[in-house]
Amino acid sequence: ACSSSSPAGAVGTLAFNNFGVAESISFATAIAQQLTGRTDPATAALISNAFAFAQQFAATQGVDFEFKPSPQELDRMIAANYAATSTSIWKFEQDDLDSSQRLIDALPPSTPRLFAEFAGTHTAPVLLDLSPADIDPRLELLLGAGERLTLGDPELVESLANDIAQWIRPGCVPYAQSKLQFLPPAAV
């Protein structure tokens, strides 16, 4: 039977990220390269230099160019104050940006944890499916009508969406079996 919603106070995370700015810069470079298909060292250097410039500029203006709270502060806050009734975590197998294990380690031992892992990287839930005319009508003239520009894996996104929908409204997604599994307090 379809229930109205997940248990009150339940929290879900998807591709949880808890890195500082310095670590995020190198990860953002890798993601930008993955999305653009430009993996040459010059592209990596250009992106990295742009972030470094922004960080230096912020410092000259007296602005702290770091996330608040810091990753370590957030871990301590979770350990001391986390009050969710349960935590569901979805991650991707090849996700270098994922900090789910840190989250699991920081959770109070009494917090029930559910975990599901899907194929893919941090950008796996990104799905774009456009006709050339959606971008520019002239592009459709160049590529032809009926062509599609697709980024992402529609089957993976549908499976993930069904899993999350099943968590939000248990029993309401026909034929969907959730991948979420309960973890013992110190697992994964």
Coordinates of C-alpha atoms in Angstrom, one line a residue:
A1 CA 0.0 0.0 0.0
C2 CA 1.1 3.5 -0.7
S3 CA 1.9 5.5 2.4
S4 CA 1.8 9.2 2.6
S5 CA 5.5 9.9 3.1
S6 CA 8.8 8.9 4.6
P7 CA 9.0 8.8 8.4
A8 CA 8.9 12.2 10.0
G9 CA 12.4 13.5 10.7
A10 CA 14.1 11.3 8.1
V11 CA 17.0 12.8 6.1
G12 CA 18.3 11.7 2.7
T13 CA 21.5 12.6 1.0
L14 CA 22.6 12.1 -2.6
A15 CA 26.3 12.2 -3.5
F16 CA 27.0 13.8 -0.1
N17 CA 30.0 16.2 -0.4
N18 CA 31.8 17.7 2.6
F19 CA 35.2 18.9 1.3
G20 CA 37.0 22.2 1.8
V21 CA 37.5 24.7 -1.0
A22 CA 41.1 23.4 -1.8
E23 CA 39.9 19.9 -2.3
S24 CA 36.8 21.0 -4.2
I25 CA 38.9 22.9 -6.7
S26 CA 40.7 19.8 -7.9
F27 CA 37.4 17.9 -8.0
A28 CA 35.6 20.7 -9.8
T29 CA 38.4 20.7 -12.4
A30 CA 37.9 16.9 -13.0
I31 CA 34.1 17.4 -13.3
A32 CA 34.5 20.3 -15.7
Q33 CA 36.8 18.1 -17.8
Q34 CA 34.4 15.2 -17.7
L35 CA 31.4 17.4 -18.8
T36 CA 33.3 19.2 -21.5
G37 CA 35.3 16.2 -22.7
R38 CA 38.5 18.3 -22.6
T39 CA 40.9 16.3 -20.5
D40 CA 44.1 17.9 -21.7
P41 CA 46.5 19.4 -19.1
A42 CA 46.1 22.9 -20.5
T43 CA 42.3 22.8 -19.7
A44 CA 43.0 21.5 -16.2
A45 CA 45.6 24.3 -15.6
L46 CA 43.2 27.0 -16.8
I47 CA 40.4 25.9 -14.5
S48 CA 42.8 25.4 -11.6
N49 CA 44.4 28.8 -12.2
A50 CA 41.0 30.5 -12.3
F51 CA 40.1 29.1 -8.9
A52 CA 43.5 30.0 -7.5
F53 CA 43.0 33.6 -8.7
A54 CA 39.6 33.8 -7.1
Q55 CA 41.0 32.5 -3.8
Q56 CA 43.9 35.0 -3.9
F57 CA 41.6 37.8 -4.8
A58 CA 39.3 37.0 -1.9
A59 CA 42.2 36.9 0.5
T60 CA 43.3 40.4 -0.7
Q61 CA 39.8 41.6 0.1
G62 CA 39.9 40.1 3.6
V63 CA 37.3 37.5 2.7
D64 CA 37.8 33.9 4.0
F65 CA 37.5 31.7 0.9
E66 CA 36.5 28.6 2.8
F67 CA 33.2 26.8 3.3
K68 CA 31.5 27.5 6.6
P69 CA 31.3 25.3 8.6
S70 CA 34.5 23.6 7.6
P71 CA 34.3 19.8 6.9
Q72 CA 35.8 19.1 10.4
E73 CA 33.3 21.5 12.1
L74 CA 30.4 19.9 10.3
D75 CA 31.5 16.4 11.3
R76 CA 31.7 17.5 14.9
M77 CA 28.3 19.3 14.7
I78 CA 26.7 16.1 13.2
A79 CA 28.2 13.9 16.0
A80 CA 27.0 16.3 18.7
N81 CA 23.7 17.6 17.5
Y82 CA 22.2 15.3 14.8
A83 CA 18.6 14.5 15.6
A84 CA 17.2 12.9 12.4
T85 CA 15.1 9.8 13.0
S86 CA 17.0 8.0 10.2
T87 CA 19.5 8.8 7.4
S88 CA 19.3 7.4 3.9
I89 CA 22.4 7.8 1.8
W90 CA 22.7 7.3 -2.0
K91 CA 26.1 7.3 -3.6
F92 CA 27.8 6.5 -6.8
E93 CA 30.5 3.8 -7.2
Q94 CA 33.1 6.0 -9.0
D95 CA 32.3 9.3 -7.2
D96 CA 35.6 10.9 -6.1
L97 CA 33.5 13.8 -4.6
D98 CA 31.5 11.7 -2.3
S99 CA 31.9 12.1 1.5
S100 CA 29.2 9.6 2.5
Q101 CA 31.7 7.5 4.6
R102 CA 32.6 10.6 6.6
L103 CA 28.9 11.3 7.2
I104 CA 28.3 7.7 8.3
D105 CA 31.3 7.9 10.6
A106 CA 30.0 11.2 12.1
L107 CA 26.5 10.0 12.7
P108 CA 25.5 9.3 16.3
P109 CA 25.6 5.5 16.8
S110 CA 21.8 5.4 17.5
T111 CA 20.9 6.9 14.1
P112 CA 19.5 4.2 11.8
R113 CA 21.3 4.3 8.4
L114 CA 20.1 3.2 5.0
F115 CA 22.5 3.0 2.1
A116 CA 22.3 2.5 -1.6
E117 CA 25.0 2.6 -4.3
F118 CA 24.5 3.2 -8.0
A119 CA 26.9 3.0 -10.9
G120 CA 28.5 6.2 -12.1
T121 CA 30.3 9.3 -11.0
H122 CA 29.2 12.5 -9.1
T123 CA 27.5 13.7 -12.3
A124 CA 25.5 10.5 -12.8
P125 CA 22.2 12.1 -11.8
V126 CA 22.7 14.8 -14.5
L127 CA 20.5 14.1 -17.5
L128 CA 20.0 16.5 -20.4
D129 CA 18.0 15.4 -23.4
L130 CA 17.5 18.3 -25.8
S131 CA 16.6 18.7 -29.5
P132 CA 19.0 21.0 -31.3
A133 CA 16.2 23.5 -31.7
D134 CA 15.9 23.7 -27.9
I135 CA 19.4 25.2 -28.0
D136 CA 19.2 27.3 -31.2
P137 CA 16.9 26.8 -34.2
R138 CA 19.9 27.2 -36.5
L139 CA 21.5 24.1 -34.9
E140 CA 18.5 22.0 -35.9
L141 CA 19.1 23.1 -39.5
L142 CA 22.7 22.0 -39.2
L143 CA 22.1 18.7 -37.4
G144 CA 18.7 17.8 -38.9
A145 CA 15.2 17.5 -37.4
G146 CA 14.6 14.5 -35.0
E147 CA 18.2 14.5 -33.7
R148 CA 18.7 14.6 -29.9
L149 CA 21.6 15.8 -27.9
T150 CA 21.8 13.6 -24.8
L151 CA 24.1 13.8 -21.8
G152 CA 23.7 11.2 -19.1
D153 CA 22.2 7.8 -18.7
P154 CA 18.4 7.9 -18.7
E155 CA 18.0 4.4 -17.3
L156 CA 20.3 5.2 -14.3
V157 CA 18.5 8.4 -13.6
E158 CA 15.1 6.7 -13.8
S159 CA 16.3 4.0 -11.4
L160 CA 17.7 6.5 -9.0
A161 CA 14.6 8.7 -9.2
N162 CA 12.4 5.6 -8.5
D163 CA 14.5 4.7 -5.5
I164 CA 14.2 8.2 -4.1
A165 CA 10.5 8.4 -4.9
Q166 CA 10.0 5.0 -3.1
W167 CA 11.8 6.5 -0.1
I168 CA 9.7 9.6 -0.1
R169 CA 6.4 7.8 -0.7
P170 CA 6.9 4.1 0.1
G171 CA 4.8 1.7 -2.0
C172 CA 3.7 4.5 -4.4
V173 CA 6.1 3.8 -7.3
P174 CA 4.7 0.8 -9.3
Y175 CA 7.3 -2.0 -9.8
A176 CA 10.0 -0.1 -8.0
Q177 CA 12.1 -2.0 -5.5
S178 CA 14.4 0.3 -3.4
K179 CA 18.1 -0.5 -3.3
L180 CA 18.3 1.0 0.2
Q181 CA 19.6 -1.4 2.8
F182 CA 19.9 -0.9 6.5
L183 CA 23.5 -0.6 7.7
P184 CA 24.8 -1.8 11.1
P185 CA 26.1 1.2 13.1
A186 CA 29.7 1.0 11.9
A187 CA 29.3 -0.3 8.3
V188 CA 30.4 0.7 4.8

